XYZ file of C-alpha atoms in Angstrom:
321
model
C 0.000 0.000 0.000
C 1.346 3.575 -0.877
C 2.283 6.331 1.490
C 0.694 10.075 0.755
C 3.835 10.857 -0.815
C 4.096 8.032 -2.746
C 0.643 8.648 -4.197
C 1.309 12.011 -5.205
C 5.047 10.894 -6.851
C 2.279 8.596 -8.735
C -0.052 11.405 -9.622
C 2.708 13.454 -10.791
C 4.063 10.526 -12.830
C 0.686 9.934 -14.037
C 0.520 13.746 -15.475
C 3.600 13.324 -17.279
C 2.173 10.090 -18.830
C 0.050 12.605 -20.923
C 3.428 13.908 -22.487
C 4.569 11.232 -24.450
C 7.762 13.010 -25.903
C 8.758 13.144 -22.376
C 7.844 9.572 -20.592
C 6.079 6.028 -21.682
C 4.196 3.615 -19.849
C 5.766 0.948 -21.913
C 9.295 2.148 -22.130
C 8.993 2.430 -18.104
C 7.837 -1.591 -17.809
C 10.995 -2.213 -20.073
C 13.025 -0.269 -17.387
C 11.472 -2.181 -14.646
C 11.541 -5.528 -15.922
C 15.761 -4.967 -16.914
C 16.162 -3.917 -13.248
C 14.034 -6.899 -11.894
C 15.534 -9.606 -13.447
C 18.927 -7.473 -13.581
C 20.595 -8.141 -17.498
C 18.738 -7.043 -20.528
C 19.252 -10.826 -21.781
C 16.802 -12.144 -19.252
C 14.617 -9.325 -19.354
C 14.029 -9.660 -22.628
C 13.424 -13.585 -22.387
C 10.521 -12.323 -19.694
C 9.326 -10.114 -22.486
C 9.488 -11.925 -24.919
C 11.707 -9.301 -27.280
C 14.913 -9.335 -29.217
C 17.863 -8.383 -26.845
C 18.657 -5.822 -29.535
C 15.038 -4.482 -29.616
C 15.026 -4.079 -25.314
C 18.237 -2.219 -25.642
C 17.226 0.070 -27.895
C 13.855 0.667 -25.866
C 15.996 1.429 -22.948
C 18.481 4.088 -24.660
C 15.272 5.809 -26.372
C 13.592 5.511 -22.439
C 17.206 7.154 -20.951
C 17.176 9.656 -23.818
C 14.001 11.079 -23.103
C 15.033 11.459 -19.089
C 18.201 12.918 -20.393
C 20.069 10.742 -17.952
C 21.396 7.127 -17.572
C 19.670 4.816 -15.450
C 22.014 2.112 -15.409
C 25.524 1.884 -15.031
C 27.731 -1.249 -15.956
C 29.742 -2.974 -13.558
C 32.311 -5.336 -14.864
C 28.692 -7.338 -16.740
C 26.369 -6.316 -14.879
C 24.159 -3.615 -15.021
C 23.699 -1.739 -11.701
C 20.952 0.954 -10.960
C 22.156 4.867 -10.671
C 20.498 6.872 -8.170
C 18.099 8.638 -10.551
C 17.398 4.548 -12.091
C 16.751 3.674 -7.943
C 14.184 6.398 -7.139
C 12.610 5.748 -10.558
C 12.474 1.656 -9.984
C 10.388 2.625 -6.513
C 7.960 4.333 -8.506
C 7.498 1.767 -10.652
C 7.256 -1.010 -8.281
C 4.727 1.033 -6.685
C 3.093 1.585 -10.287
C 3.061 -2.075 -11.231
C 2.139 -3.504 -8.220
C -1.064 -1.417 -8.145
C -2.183 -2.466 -11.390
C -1.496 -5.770 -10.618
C -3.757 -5.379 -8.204
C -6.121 -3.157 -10.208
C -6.022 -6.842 -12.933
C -7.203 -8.742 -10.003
C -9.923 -6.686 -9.147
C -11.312 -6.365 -12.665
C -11.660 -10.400 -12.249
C -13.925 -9.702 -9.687
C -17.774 -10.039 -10.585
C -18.930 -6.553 -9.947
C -20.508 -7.042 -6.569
C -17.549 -8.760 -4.869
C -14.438 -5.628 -5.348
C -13.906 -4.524 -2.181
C -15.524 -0.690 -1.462
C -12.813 1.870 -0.355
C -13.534 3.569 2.589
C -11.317 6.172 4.560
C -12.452 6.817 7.747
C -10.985 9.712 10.115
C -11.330 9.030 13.696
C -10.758 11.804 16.421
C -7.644 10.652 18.595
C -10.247 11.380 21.592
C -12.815 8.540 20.882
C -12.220 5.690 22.573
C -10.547 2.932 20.565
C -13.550 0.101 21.131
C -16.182 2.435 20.418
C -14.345 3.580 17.139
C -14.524 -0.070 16.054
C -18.238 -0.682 17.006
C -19.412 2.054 14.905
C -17.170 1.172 11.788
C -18.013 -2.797 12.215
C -21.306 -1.902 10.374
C -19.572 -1.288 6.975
C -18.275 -4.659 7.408
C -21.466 -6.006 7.476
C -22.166 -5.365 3.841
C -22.687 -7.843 1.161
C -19.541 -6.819 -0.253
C -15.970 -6.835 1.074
C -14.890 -3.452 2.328
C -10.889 -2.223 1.985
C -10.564 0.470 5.205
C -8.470 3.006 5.878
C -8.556 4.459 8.936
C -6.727 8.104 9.998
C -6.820 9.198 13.941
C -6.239 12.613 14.540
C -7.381 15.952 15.831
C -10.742 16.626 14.490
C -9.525 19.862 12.590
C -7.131 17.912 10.878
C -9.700 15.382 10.012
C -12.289 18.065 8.562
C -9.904 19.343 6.291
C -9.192 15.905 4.890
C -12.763 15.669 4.302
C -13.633 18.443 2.623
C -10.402 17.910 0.344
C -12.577 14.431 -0.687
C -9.320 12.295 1.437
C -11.536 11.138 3.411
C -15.154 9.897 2.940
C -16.765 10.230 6.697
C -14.915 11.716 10.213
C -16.412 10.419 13.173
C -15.886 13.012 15.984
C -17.005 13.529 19.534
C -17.447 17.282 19.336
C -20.438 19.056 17.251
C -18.346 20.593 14.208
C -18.675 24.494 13.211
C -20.248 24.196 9.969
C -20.410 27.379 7.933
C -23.039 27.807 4.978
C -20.536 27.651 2.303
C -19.598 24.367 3.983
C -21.542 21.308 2.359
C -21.375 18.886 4.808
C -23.712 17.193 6.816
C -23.303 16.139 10.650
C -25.428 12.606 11.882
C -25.767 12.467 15.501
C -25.052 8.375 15.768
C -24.294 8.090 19.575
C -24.692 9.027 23.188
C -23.579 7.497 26.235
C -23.168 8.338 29.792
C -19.638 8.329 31.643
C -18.461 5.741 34.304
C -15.535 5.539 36.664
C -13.478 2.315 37.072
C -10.542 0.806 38.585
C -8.927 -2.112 39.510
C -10.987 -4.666 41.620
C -9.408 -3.840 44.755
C -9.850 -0.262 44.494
C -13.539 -0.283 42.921
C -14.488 -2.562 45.820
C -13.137 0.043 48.487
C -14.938 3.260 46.426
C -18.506 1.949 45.371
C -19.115 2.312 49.291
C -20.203 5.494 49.959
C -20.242 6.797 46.248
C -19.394 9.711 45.310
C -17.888 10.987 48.867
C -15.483 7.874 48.708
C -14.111 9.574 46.005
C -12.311 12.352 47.798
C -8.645 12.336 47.518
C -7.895 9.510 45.632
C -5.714 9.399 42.080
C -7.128 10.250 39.474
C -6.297 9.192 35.319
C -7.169 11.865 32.909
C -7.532 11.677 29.342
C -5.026 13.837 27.666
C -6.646 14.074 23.990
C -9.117 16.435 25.118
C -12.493 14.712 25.159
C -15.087 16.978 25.605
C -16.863 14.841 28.401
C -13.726 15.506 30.407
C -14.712 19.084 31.465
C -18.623 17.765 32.155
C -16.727 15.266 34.663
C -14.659 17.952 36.154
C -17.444 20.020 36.575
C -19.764 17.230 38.049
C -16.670 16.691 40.454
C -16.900 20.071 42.074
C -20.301 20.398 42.426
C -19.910 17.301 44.328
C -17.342 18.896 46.582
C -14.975 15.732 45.263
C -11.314 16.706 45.368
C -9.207 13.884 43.315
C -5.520 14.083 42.897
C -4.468 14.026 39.033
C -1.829 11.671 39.128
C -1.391 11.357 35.218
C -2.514 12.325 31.887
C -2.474 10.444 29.229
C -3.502 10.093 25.868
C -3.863 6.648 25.367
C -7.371 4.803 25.953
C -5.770 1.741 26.525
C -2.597 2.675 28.279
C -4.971 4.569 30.582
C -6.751 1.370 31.603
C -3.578 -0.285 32.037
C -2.566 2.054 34.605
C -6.132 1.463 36.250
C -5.612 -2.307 36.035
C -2.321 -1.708 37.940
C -4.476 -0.151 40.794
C -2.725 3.401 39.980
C -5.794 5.486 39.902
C -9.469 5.699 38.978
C -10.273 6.592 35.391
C -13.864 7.461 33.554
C -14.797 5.240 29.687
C -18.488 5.387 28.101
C -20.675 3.517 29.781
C -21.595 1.663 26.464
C -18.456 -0.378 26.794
C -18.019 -0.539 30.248
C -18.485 -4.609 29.995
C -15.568 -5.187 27.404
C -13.314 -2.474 29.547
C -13.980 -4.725 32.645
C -13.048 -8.234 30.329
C -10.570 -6.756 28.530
C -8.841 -4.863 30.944
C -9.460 -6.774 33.956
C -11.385 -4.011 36.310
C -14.986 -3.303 37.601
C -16.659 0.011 37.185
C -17.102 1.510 40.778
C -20.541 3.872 39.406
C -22.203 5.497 36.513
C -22.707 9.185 36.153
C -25.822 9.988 34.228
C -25.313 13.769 34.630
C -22.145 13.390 32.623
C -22.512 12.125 28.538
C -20.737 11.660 25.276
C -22.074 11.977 22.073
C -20.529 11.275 18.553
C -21.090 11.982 15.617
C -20.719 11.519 11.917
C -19.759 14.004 9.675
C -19.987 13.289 5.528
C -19.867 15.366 2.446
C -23.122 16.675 0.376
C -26.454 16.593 2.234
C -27.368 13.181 0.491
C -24.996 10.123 1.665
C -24.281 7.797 -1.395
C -21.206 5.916 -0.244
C -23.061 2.175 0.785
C -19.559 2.212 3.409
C -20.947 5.614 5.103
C -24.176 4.864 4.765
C -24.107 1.981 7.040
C -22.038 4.045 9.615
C -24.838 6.539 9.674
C -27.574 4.335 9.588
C -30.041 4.616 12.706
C -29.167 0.766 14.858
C -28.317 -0.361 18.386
C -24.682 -1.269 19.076
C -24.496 -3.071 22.164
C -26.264 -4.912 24.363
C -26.012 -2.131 27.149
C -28.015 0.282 25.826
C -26.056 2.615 22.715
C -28.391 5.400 21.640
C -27.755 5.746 17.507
């Protein structure tokens, strides 16, 4: 799979495919072929050409570059730095429409549907994956790529069509030159956990037990965090901030390892327990997240997104889509 900067070395390459007296498609497979099977006799055996005719390709291919791309080594032919970086391209180039063959094969309603899917860094990693599963549910295969981030950065991917839907746990500024559309798909309240030990000692006496114990915070900057705080000092609870971090799961390790108390969605809080080996102390209905899903155009055609969006119940403890 390409990097970002490989695609756009492709794109660029692609735009000077249009300028034949400056690169060709065929002359570069020549090119690649000679470096892959490294002499121009075996290449050409591979391609089924007169060594004559491949070596001629190849000097009209370094003509038009204005530079060798080759060098010769006692008998061998080795690659020159300008014949390396342009080998990478095309391995890149070939191997995606190798790729591109095998999905032609395909009957129609078995290629796999692209989808790339921002993620805000502050949405916790198992709820990120519940609300994507539903794309996976599809009659057809589904190829994902997935971007965490901050939600700025993720906004600006979609609207510059990178990315086809940002899930997000804040309500985006939308101006009116801005077409994109904004699908409320979740809301959950907020609970507290920590290891077993520590959960048994607190859920006596809730939420006064909580006064002066550690605390785990959630660096990334969910928006629930300041409802918490806030719920906190009305309270009166004082708890000592011990660490931030912003890491869902490192922060459960920590809690695990009977370091501090730390708050997850309520919606998950029975795979946080299994996975991570806790027990939730309470759960704070005056504090709530919501998420939602942001897509492009007011209509939502992409059968991926669509499924994200649609309206359904996530888990068995109650998700509000």
């Amino acid at each position: 799979m390409m990097d970002a900067s490989q695609l756009k070395g492709l794109r660029e390459y692609c735009r000077c495919l249009a300028m034949p007296e400056q690169l060709n498609l065929r002359h570069l497979q020549y090119f690649w072929v000679i470096s892959r099977e490294g002499s121009i006799v075996k290449a050409s055996e591979v391609l089924d050409l007169a060594p004559q005719t491949l070596s001629g390709q190849l000097a009209t291919f370094e003509a038009s570059l204005g530079a060798r791309l080759f060098r010769r080594e006692r008998r061998s032919l080795v690659l020159t730095d300008l014949g390396r970086m342009v080998y990478g391209y095309a391995e890149d180039i070939f191997a995606t429409t190798a790729e591109l063959t095998e999905a032609l094969k395909l009957p129609s309603a078995e290629r796999p549907i692209s989808l790339s899917a921002g993620v805000s860094a502050s949405i916790h990693k198992l709820i990120a994956y519940h609300l994507l599963q539903p794309a996976f549910a599809l009659d057809r295969p589904v190829s994902l790529h997935c971007q965490t981030g901050r939600t700025a950065d993720l906004m600006l991917g979609l609207k510059r069509q990178e990315l086809d839907v940002v899930l997000t746990d804040r309500m985006p500024h939308l101006d009116d030159q801005t077409r994109l559309t904004v699908h409320p798909i979740m809301r959950s309240t907020i609970s507290l956990f920590a290891s077993p030990e520590m959960a048994s000692r607190l859920r006596d006496n809730f939420p006064a037990s909580l006064e002066g114990e550690p605390f785990l915070a959630n660096a990334t900057d969910a928006p629930y965090y300041d409802q918490l705080m806030n719920w906190f000092s009305v309270a009166g609870i004082r708890m000592r901030l011990v660490a931030q971090i912003d890491d869902s799961a490192l922060i459960k390790v920590f809690g695990r390892e009977g370091a501090g108390v730390f708050a997850a969605p309520t919606v998950i809080s029975a795979e946080v327990c299994r996975q991570y080996e806790v027990e939730k102390i309470a759960s704070i209905d005056e504090v709530s997240e919501e998420l939602f899903a942001v897509t492009r155009g007011r209509t939502v055609l992409h059968e991926g997104v669509k499924a994200i969006c649609r309206p359904a119940t996530l888990f068995e403890s109650g998700i509000h889509r």
